[in-house]
PDB file of C-alpha atoms in Angstrom:
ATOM      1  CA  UNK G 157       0.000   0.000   0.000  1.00  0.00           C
ATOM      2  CA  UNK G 158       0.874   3.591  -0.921  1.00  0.00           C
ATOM      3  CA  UNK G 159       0.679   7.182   1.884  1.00  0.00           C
ATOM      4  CA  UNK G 160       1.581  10.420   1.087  1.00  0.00           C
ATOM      5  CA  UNK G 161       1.825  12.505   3.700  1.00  0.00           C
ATOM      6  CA  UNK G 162       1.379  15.778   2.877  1.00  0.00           C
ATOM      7  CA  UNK G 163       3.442  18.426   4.963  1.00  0.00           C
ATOM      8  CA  UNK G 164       2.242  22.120   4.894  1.00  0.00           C
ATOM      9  CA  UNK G 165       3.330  25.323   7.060  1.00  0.00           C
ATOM     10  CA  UNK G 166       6.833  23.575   7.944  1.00  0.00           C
ATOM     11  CA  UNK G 167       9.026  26.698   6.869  1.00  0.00           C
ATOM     12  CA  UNK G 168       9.702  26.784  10.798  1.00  0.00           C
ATOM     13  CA  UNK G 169      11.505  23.238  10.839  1.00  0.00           C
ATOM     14  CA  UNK G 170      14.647  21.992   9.989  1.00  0.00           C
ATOM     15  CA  UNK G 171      14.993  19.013   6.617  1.00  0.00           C
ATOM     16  CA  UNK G 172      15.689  16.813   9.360  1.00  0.00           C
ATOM     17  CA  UNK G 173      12.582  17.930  11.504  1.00  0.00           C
ATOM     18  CA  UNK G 174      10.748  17.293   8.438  1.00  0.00           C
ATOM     19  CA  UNK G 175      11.949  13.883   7.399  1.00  0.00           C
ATOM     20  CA  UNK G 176      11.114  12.941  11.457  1.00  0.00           C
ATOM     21  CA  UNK G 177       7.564  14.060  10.617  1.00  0.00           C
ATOM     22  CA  UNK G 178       6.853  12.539   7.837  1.00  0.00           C
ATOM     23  CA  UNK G 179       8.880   9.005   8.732  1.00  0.00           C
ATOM     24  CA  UNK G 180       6.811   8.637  11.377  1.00  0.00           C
ATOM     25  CA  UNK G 181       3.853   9.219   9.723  1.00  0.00           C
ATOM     26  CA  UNK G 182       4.606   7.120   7.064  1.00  0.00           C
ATOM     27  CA  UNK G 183       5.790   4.111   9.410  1.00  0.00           C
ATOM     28  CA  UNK G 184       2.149   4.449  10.805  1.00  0.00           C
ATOM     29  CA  UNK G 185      -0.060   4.163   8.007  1.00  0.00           C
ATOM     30  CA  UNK G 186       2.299   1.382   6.620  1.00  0.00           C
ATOM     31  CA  UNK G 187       2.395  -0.629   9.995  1.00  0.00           C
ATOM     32  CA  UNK G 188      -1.271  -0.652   9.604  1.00  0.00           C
ATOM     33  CA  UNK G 189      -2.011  -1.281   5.678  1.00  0.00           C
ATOM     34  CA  UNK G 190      -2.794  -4.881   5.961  1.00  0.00           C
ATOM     35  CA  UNK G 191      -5.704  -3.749   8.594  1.00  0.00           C
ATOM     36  CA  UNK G 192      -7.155  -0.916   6.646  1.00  0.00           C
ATOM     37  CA  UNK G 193      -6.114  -2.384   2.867  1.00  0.00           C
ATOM     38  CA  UNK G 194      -6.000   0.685   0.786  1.00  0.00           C
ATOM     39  CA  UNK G 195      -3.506   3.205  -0.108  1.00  0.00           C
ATOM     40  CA  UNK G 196      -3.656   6.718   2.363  1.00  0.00           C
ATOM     41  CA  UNK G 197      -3.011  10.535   1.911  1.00  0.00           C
ATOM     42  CA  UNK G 198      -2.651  12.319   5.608  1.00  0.00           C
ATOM     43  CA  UNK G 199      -2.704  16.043   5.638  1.00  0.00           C
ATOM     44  CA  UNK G 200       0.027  17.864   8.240  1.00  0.00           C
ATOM     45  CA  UNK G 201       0.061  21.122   9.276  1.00  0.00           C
ATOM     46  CA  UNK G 202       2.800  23.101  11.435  1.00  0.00           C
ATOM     47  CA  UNK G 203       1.564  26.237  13.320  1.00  0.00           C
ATOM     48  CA  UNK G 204       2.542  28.412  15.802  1.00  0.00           C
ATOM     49  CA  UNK G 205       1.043  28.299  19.705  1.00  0.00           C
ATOM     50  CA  UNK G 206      -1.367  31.290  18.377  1.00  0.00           C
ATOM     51  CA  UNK G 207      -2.893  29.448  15.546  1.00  0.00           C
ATOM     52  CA  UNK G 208      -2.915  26.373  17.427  1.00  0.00           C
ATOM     53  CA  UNK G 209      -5.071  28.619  19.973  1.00  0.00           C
ATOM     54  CA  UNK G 210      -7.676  29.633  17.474  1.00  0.00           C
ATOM     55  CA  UNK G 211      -8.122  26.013  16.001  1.00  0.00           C
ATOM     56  CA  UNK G 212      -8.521  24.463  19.153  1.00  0.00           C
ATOM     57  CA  UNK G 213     -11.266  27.050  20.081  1.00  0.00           C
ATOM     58  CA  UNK G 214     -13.097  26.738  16.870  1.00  0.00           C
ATOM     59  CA  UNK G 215     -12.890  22.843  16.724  1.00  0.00           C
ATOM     60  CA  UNK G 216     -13.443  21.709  19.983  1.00  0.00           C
ATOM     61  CA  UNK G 217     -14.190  24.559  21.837  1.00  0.00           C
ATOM     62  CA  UNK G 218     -10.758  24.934  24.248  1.00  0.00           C
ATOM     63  CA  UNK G 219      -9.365  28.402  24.614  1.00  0.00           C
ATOM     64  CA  UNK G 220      -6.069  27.516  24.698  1.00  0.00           C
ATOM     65  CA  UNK G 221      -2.903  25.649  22.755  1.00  0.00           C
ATOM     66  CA  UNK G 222      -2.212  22.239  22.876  1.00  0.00           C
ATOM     67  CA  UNK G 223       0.565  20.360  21.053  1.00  0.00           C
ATOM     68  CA  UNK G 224      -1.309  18.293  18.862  1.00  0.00           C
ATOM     69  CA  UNK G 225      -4.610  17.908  17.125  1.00  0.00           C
ATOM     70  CA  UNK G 226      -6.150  15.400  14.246  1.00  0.00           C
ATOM     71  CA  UNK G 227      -9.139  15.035  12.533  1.00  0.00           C
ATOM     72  CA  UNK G 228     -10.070  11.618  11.414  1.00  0.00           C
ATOM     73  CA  UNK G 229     -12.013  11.848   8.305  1.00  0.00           C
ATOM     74  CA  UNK G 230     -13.153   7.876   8.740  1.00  0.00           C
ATOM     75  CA  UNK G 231     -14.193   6.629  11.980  1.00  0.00           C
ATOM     76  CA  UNK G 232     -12.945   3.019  12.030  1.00  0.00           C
ATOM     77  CA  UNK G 233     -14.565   2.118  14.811  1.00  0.00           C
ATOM     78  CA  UNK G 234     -18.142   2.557  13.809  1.00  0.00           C
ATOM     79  CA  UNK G 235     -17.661   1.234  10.106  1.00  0.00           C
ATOM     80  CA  UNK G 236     -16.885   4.258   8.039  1.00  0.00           C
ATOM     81  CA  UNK G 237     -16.466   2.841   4.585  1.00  0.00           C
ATOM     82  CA  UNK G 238     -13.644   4.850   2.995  1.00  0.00           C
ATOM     83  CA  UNK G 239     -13.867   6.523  -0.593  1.00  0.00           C
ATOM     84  CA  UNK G 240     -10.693   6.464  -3.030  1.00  0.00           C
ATOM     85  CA  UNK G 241      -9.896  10.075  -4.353  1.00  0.00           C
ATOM     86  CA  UNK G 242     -10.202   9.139  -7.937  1.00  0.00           C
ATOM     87  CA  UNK G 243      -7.832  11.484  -8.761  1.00  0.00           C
ATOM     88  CA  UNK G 244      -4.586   9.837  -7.054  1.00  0.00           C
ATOM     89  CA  UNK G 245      -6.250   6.537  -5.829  1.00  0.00           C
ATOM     90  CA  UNK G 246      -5.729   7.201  -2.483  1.00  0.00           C
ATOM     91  CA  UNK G 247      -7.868   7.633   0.528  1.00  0.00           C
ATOM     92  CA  UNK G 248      -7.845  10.407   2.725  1.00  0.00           C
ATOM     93  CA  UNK G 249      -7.836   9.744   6.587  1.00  0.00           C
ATOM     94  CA  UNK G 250      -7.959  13.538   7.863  1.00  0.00           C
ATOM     95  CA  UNK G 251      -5.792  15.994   9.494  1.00  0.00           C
ATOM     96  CA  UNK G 252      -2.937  16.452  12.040  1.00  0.00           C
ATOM     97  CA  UNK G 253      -1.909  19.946  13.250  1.00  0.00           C
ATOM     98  CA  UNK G 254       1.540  20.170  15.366  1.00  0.00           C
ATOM     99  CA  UNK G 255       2.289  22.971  17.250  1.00  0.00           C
ATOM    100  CA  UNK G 256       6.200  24.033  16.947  1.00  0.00           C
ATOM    101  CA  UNK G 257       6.058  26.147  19.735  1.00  0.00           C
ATOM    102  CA  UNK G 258       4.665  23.407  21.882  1.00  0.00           C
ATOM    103  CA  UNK G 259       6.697  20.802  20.850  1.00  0.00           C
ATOM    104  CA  UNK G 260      10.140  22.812  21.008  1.00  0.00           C
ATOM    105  CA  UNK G 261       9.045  23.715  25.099  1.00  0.00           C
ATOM    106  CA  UNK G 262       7.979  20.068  25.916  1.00  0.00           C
ATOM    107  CA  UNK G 263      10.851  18.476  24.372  1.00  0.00           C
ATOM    108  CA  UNK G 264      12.997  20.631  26.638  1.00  0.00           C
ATOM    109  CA  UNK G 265      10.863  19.927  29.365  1.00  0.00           C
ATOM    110  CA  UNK G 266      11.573  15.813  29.267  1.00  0.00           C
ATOM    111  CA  UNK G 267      14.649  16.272  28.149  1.00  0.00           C
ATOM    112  CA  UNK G 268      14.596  14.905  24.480  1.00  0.00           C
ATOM    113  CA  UNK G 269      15.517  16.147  21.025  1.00  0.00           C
ATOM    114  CA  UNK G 270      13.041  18.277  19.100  1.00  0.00           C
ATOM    115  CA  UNK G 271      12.643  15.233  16.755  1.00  0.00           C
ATOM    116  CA  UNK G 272      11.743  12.705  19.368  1.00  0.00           C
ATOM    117  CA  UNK G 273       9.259  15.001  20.507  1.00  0.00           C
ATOM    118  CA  UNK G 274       8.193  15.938  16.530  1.00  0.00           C
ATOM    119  CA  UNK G 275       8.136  12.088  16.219  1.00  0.00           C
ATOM    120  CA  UNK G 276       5.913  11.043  19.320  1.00  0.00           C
ATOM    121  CA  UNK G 277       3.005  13.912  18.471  1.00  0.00           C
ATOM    122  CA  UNK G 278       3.142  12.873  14.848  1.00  0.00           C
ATOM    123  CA  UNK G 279       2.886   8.981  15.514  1.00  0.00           C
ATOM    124  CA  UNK G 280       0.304   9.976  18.396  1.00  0.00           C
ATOM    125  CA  UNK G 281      -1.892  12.040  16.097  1.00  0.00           C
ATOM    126  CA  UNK G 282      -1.090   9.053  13.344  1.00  0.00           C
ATOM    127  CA  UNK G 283      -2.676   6.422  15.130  1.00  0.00           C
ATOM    128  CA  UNK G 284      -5.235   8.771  15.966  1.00  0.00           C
ATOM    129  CA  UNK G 285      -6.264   8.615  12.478  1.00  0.00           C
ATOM    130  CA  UNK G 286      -5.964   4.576  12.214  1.00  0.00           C
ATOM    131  CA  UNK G 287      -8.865   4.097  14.837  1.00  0.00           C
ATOM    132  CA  UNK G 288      -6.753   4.266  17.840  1.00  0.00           C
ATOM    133  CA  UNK G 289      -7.674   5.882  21.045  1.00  0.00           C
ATOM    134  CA  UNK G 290      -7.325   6.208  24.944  1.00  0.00           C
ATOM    135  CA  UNK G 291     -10.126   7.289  26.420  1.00  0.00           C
ATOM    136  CA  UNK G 292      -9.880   3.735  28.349  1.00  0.00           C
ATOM    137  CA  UNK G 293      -6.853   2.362  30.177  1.00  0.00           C
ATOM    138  CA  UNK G 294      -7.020  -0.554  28.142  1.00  0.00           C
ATOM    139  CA  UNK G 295      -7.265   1.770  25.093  1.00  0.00           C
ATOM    140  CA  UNK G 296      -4.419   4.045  26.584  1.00  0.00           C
ATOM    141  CA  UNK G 297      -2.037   1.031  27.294  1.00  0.00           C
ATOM    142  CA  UNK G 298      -3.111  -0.599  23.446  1.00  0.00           C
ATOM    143  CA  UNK G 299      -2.146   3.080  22.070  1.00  0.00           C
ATOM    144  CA  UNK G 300       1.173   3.924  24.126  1.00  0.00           C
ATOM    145  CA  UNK G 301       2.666   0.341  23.529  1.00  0.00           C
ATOM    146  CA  UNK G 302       1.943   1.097  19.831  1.00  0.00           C
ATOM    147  CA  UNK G 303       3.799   4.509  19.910  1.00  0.00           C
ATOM    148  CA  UNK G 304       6.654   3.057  21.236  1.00  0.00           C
ATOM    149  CA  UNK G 305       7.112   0.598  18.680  1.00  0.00           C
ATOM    150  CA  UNK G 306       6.694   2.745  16.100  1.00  0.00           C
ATOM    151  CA  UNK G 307       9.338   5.617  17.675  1.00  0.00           C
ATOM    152  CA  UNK G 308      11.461   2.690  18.658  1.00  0.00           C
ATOM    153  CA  UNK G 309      11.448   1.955  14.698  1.00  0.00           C
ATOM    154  CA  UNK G 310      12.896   4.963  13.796  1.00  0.00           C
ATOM    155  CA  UNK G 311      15.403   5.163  16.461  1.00  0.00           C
ATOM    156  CA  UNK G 312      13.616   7.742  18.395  1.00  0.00           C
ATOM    157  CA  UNK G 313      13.937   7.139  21.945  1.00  0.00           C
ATOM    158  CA  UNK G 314      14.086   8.088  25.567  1.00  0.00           C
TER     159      UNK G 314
END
């Protein structure tokens, strides 16, 4: 199976910051092509804290930044039958929007590189996408043991 991953608004990051991004990303939607058996396009945006600020408020009704956000654009877990673009064959599964600003502070905060912490919010919001969630602890223990296999993958870790 095929992804694109299409990276917008990254002027702000390094090639390197980029490739992290987009790797992950990529490692994602492959790790999981067998399960959803069709070739993917993701959308990524980079923003700063302040547009982060007025997405979150419009979307989901938060006054405030957060580090990452994605929109699924098939729910997985009630069925959502996905639709090929008929223009590249491929099948759009939504959004992800990563805040720089965010993600610069928190990886000095724990003490990582800039691309572990680009890589974790990307494979987060990634798996978001796939169906994944934790709004359980089961759910939260299924997700995290899947984000550290995929950061693990691409050398990414703690």
């Amino acid at each position: 199976m095929r992804c694109r991953v299409g990276l917008k608004n990254s002027r702000n990051l390094s090639k390197e910051e980029r490739g992290c991004i987009r790797g992950c990303v990529r490692l994602c939607l492959r790790s999981e092509a067998e399960k959803i058996g069709f070739s993917t396009r993701v959308d990524l945006f980079v923003v700063r804290d302040s547009e982060m600020r007025e997405i979150n408020l419009a979307t989901r009704k938060q006054n405030k930044t957060t580090d990452v956000l994605s929109f699924p654009a098939i729910d997985f877990s009630h069925g959502d039958k996905s639709i090929a673009d008929p223009t590249d064959g491929k099948v759009f599964l939504g959004d992800i929007i990563i805040s720089i600003d965010r993600a610069r502070l928190q990886a000095q905060e724990y003490g990582h590189s800039i691309s572990r912490e680009l890589g974790f919010l990307a494979t987060h919001a990634a798996l978001h996408l796939l169906g994944y969630d934790h709004q359980t602890p089961q759910e939260y223990a299924h997700m995290r043991l899947q984000e550290e296999k995929m950061l693990k993958k691409r050398g990414l870790v703690r």
